[in-house]
CSV table of C-alpha atoms in Angstrom, one decimal:
chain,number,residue,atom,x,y,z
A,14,UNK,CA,107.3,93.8,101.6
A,15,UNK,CA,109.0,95.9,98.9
A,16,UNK,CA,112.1,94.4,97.2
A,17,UNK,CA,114.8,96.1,98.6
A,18,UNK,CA,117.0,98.4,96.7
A,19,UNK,CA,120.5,99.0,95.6
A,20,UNK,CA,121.2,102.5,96.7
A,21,UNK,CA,121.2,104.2,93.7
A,22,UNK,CA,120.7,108.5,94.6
A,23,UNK,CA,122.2,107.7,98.0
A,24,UNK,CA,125.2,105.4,96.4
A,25,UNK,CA,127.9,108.5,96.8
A,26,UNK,CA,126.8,109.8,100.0
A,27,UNK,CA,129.2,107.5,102.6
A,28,UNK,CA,132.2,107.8,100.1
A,29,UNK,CA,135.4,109.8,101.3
A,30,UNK,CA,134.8,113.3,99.9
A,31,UNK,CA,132.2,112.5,98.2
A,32,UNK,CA,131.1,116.0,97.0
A,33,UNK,CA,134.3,116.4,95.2
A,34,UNK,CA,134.9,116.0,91.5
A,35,UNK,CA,137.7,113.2,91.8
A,36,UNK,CA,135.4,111.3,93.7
A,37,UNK,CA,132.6,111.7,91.5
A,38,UNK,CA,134.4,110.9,88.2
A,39,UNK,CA,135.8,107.4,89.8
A,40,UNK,CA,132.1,106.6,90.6
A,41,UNK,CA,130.4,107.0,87.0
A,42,UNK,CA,130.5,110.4,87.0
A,43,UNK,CA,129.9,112.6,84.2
A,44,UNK,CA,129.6,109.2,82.1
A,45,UNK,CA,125.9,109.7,81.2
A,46,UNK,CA,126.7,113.3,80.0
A,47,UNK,CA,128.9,112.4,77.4
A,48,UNK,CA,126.4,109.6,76.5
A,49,UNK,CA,123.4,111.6,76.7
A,50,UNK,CA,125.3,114.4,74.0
A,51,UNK,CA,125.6,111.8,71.3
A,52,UNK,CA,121.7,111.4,71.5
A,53,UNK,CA,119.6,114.1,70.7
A,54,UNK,CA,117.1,116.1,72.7
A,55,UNK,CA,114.4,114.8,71.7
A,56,UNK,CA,115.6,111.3,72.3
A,57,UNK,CA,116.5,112.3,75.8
A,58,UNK,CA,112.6,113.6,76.4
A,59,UNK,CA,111.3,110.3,74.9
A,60,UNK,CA,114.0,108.3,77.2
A,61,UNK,CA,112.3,110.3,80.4
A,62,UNK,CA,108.8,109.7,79.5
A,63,UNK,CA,109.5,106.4,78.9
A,64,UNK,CA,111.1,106.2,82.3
A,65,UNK,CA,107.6,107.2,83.7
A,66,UNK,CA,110.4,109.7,86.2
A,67,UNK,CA,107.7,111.8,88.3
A,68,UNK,CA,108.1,115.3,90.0
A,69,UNK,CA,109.9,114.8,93.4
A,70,UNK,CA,109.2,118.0,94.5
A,71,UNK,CA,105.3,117.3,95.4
A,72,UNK,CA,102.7,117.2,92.6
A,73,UNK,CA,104.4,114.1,91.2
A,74,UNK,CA,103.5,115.7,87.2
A,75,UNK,CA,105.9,113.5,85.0
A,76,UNK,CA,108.7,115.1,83.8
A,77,UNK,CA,109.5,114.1,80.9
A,78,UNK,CA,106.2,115.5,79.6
A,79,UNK,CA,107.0,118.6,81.4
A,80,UNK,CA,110.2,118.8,79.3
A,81,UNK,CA,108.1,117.8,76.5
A,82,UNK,CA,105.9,121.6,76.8
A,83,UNK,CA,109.0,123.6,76.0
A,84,UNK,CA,108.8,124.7,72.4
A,85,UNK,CA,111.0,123.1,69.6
A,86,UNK,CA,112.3,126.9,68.6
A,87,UNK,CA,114.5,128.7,70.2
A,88,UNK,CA,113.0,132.4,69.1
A,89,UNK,CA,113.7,133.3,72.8
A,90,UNK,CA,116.3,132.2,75.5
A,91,UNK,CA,115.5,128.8,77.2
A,92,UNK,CA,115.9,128.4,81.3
A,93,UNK,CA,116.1,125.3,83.4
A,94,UNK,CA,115.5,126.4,87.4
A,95,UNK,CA,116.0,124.2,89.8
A,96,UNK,CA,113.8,124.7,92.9
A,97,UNK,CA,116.0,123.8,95.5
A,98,UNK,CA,114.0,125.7,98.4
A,99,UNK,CA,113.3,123.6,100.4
A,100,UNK,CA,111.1,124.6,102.9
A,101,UNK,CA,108.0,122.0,103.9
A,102,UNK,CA,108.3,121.3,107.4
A,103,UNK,CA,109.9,117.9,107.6
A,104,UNK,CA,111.3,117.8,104.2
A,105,UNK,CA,115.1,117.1,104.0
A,106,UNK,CA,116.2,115.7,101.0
A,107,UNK,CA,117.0,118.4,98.6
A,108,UNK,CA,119.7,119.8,101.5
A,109,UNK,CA,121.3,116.7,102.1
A,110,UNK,CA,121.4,115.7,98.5
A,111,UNK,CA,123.5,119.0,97.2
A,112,UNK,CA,125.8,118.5,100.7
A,113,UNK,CA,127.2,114.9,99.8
A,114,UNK,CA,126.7,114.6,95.9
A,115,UNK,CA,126.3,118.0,94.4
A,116,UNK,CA,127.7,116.7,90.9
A,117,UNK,CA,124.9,114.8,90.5
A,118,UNK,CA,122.3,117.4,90.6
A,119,UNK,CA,124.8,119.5,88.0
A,120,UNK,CA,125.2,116.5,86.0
A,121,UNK,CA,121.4,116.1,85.7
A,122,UNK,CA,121.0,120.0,85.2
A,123,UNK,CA,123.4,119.8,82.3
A,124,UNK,CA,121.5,116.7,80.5
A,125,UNK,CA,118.2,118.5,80.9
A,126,UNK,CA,119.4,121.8,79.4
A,127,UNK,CA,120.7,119.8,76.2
A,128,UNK,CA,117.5,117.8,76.5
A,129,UNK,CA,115.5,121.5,76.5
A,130,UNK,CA,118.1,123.5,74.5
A,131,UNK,CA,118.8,125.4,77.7
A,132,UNK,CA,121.7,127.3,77.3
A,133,UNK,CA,121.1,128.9,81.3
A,134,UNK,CA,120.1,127.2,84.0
A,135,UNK,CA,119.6,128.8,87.6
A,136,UNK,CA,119.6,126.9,90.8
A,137,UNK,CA,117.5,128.4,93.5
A,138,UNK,CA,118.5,127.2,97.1
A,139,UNK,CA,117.3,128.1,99.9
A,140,UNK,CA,118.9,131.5,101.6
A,141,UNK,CA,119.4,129.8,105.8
A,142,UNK,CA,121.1,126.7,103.6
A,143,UNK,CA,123.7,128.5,103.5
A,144,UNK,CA,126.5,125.3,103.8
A,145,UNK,CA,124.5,123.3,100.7
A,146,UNK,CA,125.1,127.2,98.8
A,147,UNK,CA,128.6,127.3,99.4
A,148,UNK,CA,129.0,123.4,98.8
A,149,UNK,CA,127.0,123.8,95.0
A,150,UNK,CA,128.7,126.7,94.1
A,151,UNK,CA,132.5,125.1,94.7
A,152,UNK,CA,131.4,122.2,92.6
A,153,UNK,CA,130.0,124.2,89.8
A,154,UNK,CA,133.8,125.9,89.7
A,155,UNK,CA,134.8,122.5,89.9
A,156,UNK,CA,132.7,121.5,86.8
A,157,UNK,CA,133.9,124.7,84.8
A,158,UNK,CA,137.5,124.2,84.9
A,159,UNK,CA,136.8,120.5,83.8
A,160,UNK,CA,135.3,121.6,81.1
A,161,UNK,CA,132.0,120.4,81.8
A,162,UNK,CA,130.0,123.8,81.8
A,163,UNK,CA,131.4,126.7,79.6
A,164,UNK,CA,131.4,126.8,75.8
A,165,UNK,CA,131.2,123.8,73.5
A,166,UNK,CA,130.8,121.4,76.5
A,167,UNK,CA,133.1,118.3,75.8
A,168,UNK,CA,133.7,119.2,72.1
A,169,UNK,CA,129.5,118.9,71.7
A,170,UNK,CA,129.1,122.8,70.4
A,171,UNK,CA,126.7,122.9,73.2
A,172,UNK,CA,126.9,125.6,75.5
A,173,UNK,CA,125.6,125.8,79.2
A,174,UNK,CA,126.1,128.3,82.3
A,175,UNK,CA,124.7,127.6,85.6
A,176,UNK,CA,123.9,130.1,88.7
A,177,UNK,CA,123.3,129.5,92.1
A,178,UNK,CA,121.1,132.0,93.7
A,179,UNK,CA,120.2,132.2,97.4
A,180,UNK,CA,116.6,133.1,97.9
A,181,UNK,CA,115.8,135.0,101.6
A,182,UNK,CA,114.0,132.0,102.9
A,183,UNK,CA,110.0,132.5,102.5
A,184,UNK,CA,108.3,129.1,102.5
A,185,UNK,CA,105.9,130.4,99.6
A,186,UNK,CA,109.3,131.1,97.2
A,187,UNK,CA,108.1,126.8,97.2
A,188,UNK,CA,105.7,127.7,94.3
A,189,UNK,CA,107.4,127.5,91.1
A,190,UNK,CA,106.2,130.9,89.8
A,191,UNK,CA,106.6,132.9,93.0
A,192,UNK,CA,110.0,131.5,92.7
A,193,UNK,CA,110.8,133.2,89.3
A,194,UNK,CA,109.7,136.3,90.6
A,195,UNK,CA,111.7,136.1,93.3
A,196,UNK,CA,114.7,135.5,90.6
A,197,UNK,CA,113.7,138.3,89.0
A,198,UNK,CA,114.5,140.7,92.2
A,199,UNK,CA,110.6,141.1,93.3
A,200,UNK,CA,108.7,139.9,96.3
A,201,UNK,CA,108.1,136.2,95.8
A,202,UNK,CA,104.2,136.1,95.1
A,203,UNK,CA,102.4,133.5,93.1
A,204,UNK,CA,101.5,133.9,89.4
A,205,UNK,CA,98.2,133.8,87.5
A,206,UNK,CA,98.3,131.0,85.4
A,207,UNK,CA,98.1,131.0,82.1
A,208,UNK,CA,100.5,131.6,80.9
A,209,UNK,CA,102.5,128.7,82.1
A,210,UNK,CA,106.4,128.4,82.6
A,211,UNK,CA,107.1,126.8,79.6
A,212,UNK,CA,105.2,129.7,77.6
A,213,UNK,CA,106.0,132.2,79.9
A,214,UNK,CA,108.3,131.9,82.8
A,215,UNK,CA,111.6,133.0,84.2
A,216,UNK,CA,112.4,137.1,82.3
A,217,UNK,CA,109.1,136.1,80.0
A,218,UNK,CA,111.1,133.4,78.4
A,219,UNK,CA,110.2,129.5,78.1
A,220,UNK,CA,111.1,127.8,81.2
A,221,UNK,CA,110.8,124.4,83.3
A,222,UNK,CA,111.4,123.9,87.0
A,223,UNK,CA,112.1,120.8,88.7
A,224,UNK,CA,112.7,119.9,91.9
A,225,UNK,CA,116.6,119.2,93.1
A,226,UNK,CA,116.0,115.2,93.2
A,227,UNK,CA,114.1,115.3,89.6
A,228,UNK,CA,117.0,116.4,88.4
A,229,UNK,CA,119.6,114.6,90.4
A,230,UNK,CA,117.7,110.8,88.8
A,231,UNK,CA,118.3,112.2,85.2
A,232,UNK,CA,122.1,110.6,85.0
A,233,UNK,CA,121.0,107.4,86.5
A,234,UNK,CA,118.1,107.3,83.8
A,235,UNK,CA,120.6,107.8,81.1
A,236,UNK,CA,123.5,105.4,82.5
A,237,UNK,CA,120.6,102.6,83.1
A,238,UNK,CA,117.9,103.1,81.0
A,239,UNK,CA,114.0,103.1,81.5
A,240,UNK,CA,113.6,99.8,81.8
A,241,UNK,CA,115.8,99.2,84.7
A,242,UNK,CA,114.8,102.9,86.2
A,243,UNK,CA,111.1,101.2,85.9
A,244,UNK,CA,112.0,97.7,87.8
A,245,UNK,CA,112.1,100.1,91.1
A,246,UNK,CA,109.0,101.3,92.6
A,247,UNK,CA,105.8,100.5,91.6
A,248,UNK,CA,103.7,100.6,87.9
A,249,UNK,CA,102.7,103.8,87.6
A,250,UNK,CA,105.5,105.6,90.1
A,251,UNK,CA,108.8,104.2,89.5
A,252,UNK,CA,112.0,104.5,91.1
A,253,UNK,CA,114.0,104.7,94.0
A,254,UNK,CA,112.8,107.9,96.4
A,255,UNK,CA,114.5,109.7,99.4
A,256,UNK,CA,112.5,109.4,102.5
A,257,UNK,CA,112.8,112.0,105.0
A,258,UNK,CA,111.8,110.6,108.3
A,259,UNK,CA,111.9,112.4,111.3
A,260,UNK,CA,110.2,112.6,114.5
A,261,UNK,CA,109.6,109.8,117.3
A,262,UNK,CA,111.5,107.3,116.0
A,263,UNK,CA,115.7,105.5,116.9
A,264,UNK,CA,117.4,106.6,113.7
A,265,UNK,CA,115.8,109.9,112.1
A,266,UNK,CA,117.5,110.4,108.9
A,267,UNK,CA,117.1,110.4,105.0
A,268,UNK,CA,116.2,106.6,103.6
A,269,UNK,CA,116.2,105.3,99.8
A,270,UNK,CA,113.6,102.9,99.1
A,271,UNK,CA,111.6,102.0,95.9
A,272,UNK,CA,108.3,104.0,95.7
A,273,UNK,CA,105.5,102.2,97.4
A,274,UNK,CA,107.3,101.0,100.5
A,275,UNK,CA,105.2,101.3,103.8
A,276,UNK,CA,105.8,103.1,107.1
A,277,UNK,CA,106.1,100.1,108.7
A,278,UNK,CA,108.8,99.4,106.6
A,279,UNK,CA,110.5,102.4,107.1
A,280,UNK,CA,110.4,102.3,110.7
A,281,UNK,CA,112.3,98.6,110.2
A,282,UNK,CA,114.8,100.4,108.5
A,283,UNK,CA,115.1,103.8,111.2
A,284,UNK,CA,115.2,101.3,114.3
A,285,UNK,CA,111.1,101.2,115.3
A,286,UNK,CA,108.9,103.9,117.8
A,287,UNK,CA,111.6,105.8,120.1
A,288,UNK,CA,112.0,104.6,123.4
A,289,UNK,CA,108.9,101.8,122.3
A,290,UNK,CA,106.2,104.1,122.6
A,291,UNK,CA,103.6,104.0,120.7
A,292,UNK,CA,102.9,105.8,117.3
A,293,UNK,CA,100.2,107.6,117.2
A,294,UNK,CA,99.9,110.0,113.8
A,295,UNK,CA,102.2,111.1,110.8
A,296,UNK,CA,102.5,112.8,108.0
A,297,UNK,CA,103.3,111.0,104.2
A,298,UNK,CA,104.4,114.3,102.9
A,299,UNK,CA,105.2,116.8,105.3
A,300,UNK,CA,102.7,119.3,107.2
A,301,UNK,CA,100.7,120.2,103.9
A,302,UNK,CA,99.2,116.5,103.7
A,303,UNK,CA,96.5,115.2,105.6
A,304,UNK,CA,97.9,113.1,108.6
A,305,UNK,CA,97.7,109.4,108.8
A,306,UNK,CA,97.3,107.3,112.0
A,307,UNK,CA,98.5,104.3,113.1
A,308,UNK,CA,95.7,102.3,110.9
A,309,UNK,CA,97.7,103.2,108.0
A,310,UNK,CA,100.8,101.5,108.7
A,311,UNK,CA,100.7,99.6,105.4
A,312,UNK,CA,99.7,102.0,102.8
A,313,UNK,CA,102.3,102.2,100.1
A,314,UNK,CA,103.9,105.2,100.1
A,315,UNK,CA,103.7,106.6,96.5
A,316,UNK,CA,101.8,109.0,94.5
A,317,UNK,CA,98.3,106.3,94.0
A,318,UNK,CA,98.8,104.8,97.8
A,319,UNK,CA,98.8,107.9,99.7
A,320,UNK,CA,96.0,109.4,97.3
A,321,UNK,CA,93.5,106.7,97.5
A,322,UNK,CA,94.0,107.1,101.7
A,323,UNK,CA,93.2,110.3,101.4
A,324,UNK,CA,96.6,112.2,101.9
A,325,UNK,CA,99.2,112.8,99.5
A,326,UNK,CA,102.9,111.4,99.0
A,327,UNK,CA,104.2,115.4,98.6
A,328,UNK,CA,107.8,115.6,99.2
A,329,UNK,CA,108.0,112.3,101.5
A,330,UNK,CA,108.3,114.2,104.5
A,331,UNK,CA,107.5,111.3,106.7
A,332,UNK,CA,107.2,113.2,110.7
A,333,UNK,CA,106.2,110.5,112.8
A,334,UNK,CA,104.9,111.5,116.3
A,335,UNK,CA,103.8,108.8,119.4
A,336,UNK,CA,100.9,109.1,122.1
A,337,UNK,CA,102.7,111.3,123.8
A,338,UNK,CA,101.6,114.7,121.8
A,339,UNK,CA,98.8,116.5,121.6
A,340,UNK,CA,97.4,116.8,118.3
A,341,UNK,CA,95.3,120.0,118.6
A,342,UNK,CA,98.9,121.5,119.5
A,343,UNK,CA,100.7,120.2,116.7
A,344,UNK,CA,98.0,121.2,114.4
A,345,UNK,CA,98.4,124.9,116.0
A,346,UNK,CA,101.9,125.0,115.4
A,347,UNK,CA,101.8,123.9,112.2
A,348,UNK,CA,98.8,126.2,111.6
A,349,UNK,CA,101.2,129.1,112.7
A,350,UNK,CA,103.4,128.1,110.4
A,351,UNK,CA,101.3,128.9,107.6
A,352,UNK,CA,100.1,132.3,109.3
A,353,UNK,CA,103.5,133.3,109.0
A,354,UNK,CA,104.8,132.3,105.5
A,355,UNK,CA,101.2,133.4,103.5
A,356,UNK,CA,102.6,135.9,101.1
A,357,UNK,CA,98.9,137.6,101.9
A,358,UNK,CA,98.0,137.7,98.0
A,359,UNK,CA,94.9,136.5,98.3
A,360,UNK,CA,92.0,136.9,101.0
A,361,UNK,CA,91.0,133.0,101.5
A,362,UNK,CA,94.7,132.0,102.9
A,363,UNK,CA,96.0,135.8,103.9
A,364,UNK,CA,92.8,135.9,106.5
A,365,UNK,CA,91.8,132.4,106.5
A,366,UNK,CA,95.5,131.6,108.7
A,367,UNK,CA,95.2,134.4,110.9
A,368,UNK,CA,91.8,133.1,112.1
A,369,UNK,CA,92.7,129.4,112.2
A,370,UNK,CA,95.9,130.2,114.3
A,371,UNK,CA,94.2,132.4,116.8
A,372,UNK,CA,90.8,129.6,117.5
A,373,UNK,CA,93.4,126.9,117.4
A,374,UNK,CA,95.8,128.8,120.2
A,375,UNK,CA,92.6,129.8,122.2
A,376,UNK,CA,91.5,126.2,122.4
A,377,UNK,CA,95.0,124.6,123.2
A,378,UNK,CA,95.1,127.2,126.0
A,379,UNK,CA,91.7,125.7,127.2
A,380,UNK,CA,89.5,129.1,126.4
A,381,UNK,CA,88.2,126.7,123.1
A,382,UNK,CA,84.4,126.0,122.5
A,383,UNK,CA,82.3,122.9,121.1
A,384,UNK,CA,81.0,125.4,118.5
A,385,UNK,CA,85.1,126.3,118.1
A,386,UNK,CA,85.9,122.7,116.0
A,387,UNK,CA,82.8,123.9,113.5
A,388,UNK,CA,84.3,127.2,113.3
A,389,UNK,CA,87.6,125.2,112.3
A,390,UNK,CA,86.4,123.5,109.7
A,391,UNK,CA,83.9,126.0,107.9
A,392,UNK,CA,87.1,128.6,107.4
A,393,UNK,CA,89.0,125.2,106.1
A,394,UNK,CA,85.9,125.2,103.6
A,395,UNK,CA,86.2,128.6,102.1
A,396,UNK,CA,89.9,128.2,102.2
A,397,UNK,CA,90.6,125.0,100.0
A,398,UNK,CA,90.1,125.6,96.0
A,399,UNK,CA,89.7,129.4,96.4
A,400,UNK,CA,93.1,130.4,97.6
A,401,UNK,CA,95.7,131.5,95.0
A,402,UNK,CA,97.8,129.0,95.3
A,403,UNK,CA,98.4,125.5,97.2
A,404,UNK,CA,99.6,126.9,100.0
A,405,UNK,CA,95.9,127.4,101.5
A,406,UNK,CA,95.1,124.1,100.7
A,407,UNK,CA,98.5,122.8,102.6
A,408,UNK,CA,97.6,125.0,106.0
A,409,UNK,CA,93.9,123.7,106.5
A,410,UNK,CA,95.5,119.7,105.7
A,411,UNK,CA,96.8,119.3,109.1
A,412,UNK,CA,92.8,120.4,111.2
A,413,UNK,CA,90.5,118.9,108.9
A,414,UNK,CA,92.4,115.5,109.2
A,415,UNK,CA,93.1,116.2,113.0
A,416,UNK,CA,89.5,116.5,114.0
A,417,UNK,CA,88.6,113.5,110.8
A,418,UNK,CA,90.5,111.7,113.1
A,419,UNK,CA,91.1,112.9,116.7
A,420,UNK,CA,87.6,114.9,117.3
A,421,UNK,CA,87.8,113.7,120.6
A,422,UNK,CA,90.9,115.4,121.5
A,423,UNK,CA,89.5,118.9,120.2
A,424,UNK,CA,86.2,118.4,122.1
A,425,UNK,CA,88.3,117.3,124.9
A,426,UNK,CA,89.8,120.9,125.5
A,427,UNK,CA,86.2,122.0,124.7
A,428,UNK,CA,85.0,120.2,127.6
A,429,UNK,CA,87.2,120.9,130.2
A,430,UNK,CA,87.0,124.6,129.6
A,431,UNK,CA,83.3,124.0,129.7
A,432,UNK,CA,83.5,122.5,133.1
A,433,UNK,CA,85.8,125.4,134.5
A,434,UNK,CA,83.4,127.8,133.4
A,435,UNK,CA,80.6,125.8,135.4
A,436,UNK,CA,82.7,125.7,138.3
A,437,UNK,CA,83.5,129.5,138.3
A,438,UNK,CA,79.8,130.5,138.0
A,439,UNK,CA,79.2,128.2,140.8
């Protein structure tokens, strides 16, 4: 079993008005700013590395080194953006996060623009969130007129403006540089990379994005140090981590826990299987990472656990479905999902979707084939690695673990279409 954990993200969430500034400032709030301006930013870089703080937002790259690839100059302007679309089916962190504790994520936005010498930072959230917008944006006033974002912030000389912008809800505004061209006013489409972000990102400028959750453990890294950020989680991904867990089970909801805790654990903590029914498959990350079954009760759920499974921890998106679905028609709907939110920049994923959404649709509607479930996995071949971005890797996730490990259900609908075809030419 993990060692439980003191909330520490989560701490603010069940206090009275807890997105409010009052309430923040008589809970530590704001304290590891002023501590974090008497260092300097490079001490504040070194203080995340050290922390070993990974990307919550899906790739798990460690962000202190991230911060690390922004240049020491400051020949051009400097931007922070925070990626707060969240839009993985399942994930529901980021949302929840900004509703009951916004200052947090603004506190950590301001620490990593001094860490960066940021002297901008945008906040990208996702356009149907509209309640989490509204909620950031009254808390941002809120941190003005206190004289925490302005000019000479605290008496520091350093000076830092935030904006909140409302994307118009495409899943692929996800990817960090189809997200700063969607900043920029054009369609949201991936970049070539190189250049990078931190060479070449928001208005050609250096830039970092991190996820709204990165961000939001910045202040507690500061307050407590990397040491004690390091005591939670495991060696090589510490810290505490927001589990969204949804699905088949008593209590769906977000849940802290140290990285590394199990499902099983989780589903102690959300009240076991709904109505006792078996599970049956889930997802670690959200519909983008290969699904798990019910032999993998006990993997630790961190970035090493889930890889060495053969999934991936992605955004903790934790959808937990019993024996009572079909898993050729979740794997269609999901499938559809990606049909729908491919920008169509590339061929692989634009017309690899479209075929994988109509042979999944004609099998779960009984017209499927044996040869169908081949078909299936050789367009899943020429997707992954040749699409533009990750986003063709994320759709064919959910069929080529579906058939790794339910083949029988796919030939199942195979077969009874076979036998209804034998019984009409009879």
């Amino acid at each position: 079993m993990s060692d439980p954990l003191t909330p520490v993200l989560t701490k603010r969430w069940l206090s009275p008005n807890s997105w409010r500034l009052s309430t923040y400032e008589q809970l530590e709030g704001y304290t590891a700013l002023r501590k974090a301006l008497r260092g300097t930013p490079e001490q504040l870089v070194q203080l995340v590395k050290d922390s070993g703080l990974r990307g919550r937002g899906g790739a798990g790259f460690p962000a202190g080194v991230k911060w690390s690839f922004m240049p020491p100059n400051e020949d051009k302007p400097h931007y922070l953006v925070i990626n707060a679309d969240e839009g993985e089916p399942g994930t529901c962190k980021d949302i929840p996060l900004m509703m009951a504790d916004p200052h947090s994520l603004i506190e950590g936005c301001i620490i990593a623009a001094y860490a960066m010498r940021s002297h901008h930072c945008f906040i990208y959230v996702r356009g149907e969130a509209l309640h989490p917008y509204r909620r950031l944006n009254a808390a941002v006033r809120e941190a003005y007129r206190a004289g925490y974002l302005g000019r000479d912030i605290l008496g520091s000389g350093f000076d830092l403006d935030i904006t909140v912008h409302a994307g118009a809800g495409a899943y692929i505004c996800g990817e960090e540089t189809a997200l700063l061209d969607s900043l920029e006013g054009r369609r949201g489409q991936p970049r070539l990379k190189p250049p990078f972000p931190a060479a070449a990102g928001l208005y050609a400028a250096p830039t970092t994005v991190n996820n709204v959750e990165t961000i939001a453990s910045v202040p507690f890294i500061v307050n407590g140090g990397a040491d004690w950020f390091r005591k939670m989680g495991r060696e090589k991904s510490p810290g505490p981590k927001i589990y969204s867990i949804s699905g088949h089970v008593e209590k769906p909801g977000q849940y802290e826990a140290p990285l590394g805790t199990t499902l099983r654990e989780l589903l102690e903590l959300c009240g076991g299987m709904k109505d006792g029914i078996p599970l049956k498959f889930w997802t670690p990350g959200g519909s983008s990472t290969p699904m798990f079954t019910a032999e993998h009760l006990d993997i630790p759920l961190d970035f090493e656990g889930a890889a060495e499974a053969g999934s991936m921890l992605g955004t903790t998106a934790v959808q937990v479905f019993n024996e009572t679905v079909s898993v050729p028609w979740a794997v269609m709907k999901w499938t559809k999902f990606y049909e729908h939110e491919s920008c169509g920049k590339c061929t692989p994923c634009r017309e690899g979707t479209y075929w994988l959404a109509q042979i999944l649709e004609r099998m779960v509607e009984g017209r499927g084939t044996a040869e169908d479930i081949d078909t299936l996995l050789d367009v899943c071949d020429n997707i992954l690695g040749r699409s533009f971005c990750a986003l063709g890797d994320g759709a064919v996730s959910p069929i080529t673990s579906g058939i790794k490990y339910f083949r029988d259900e796919f030939l199942a609908l195979c077969e009874s279409n076979k036998r209804e075809l034998v019984g009409a030419q009879a």
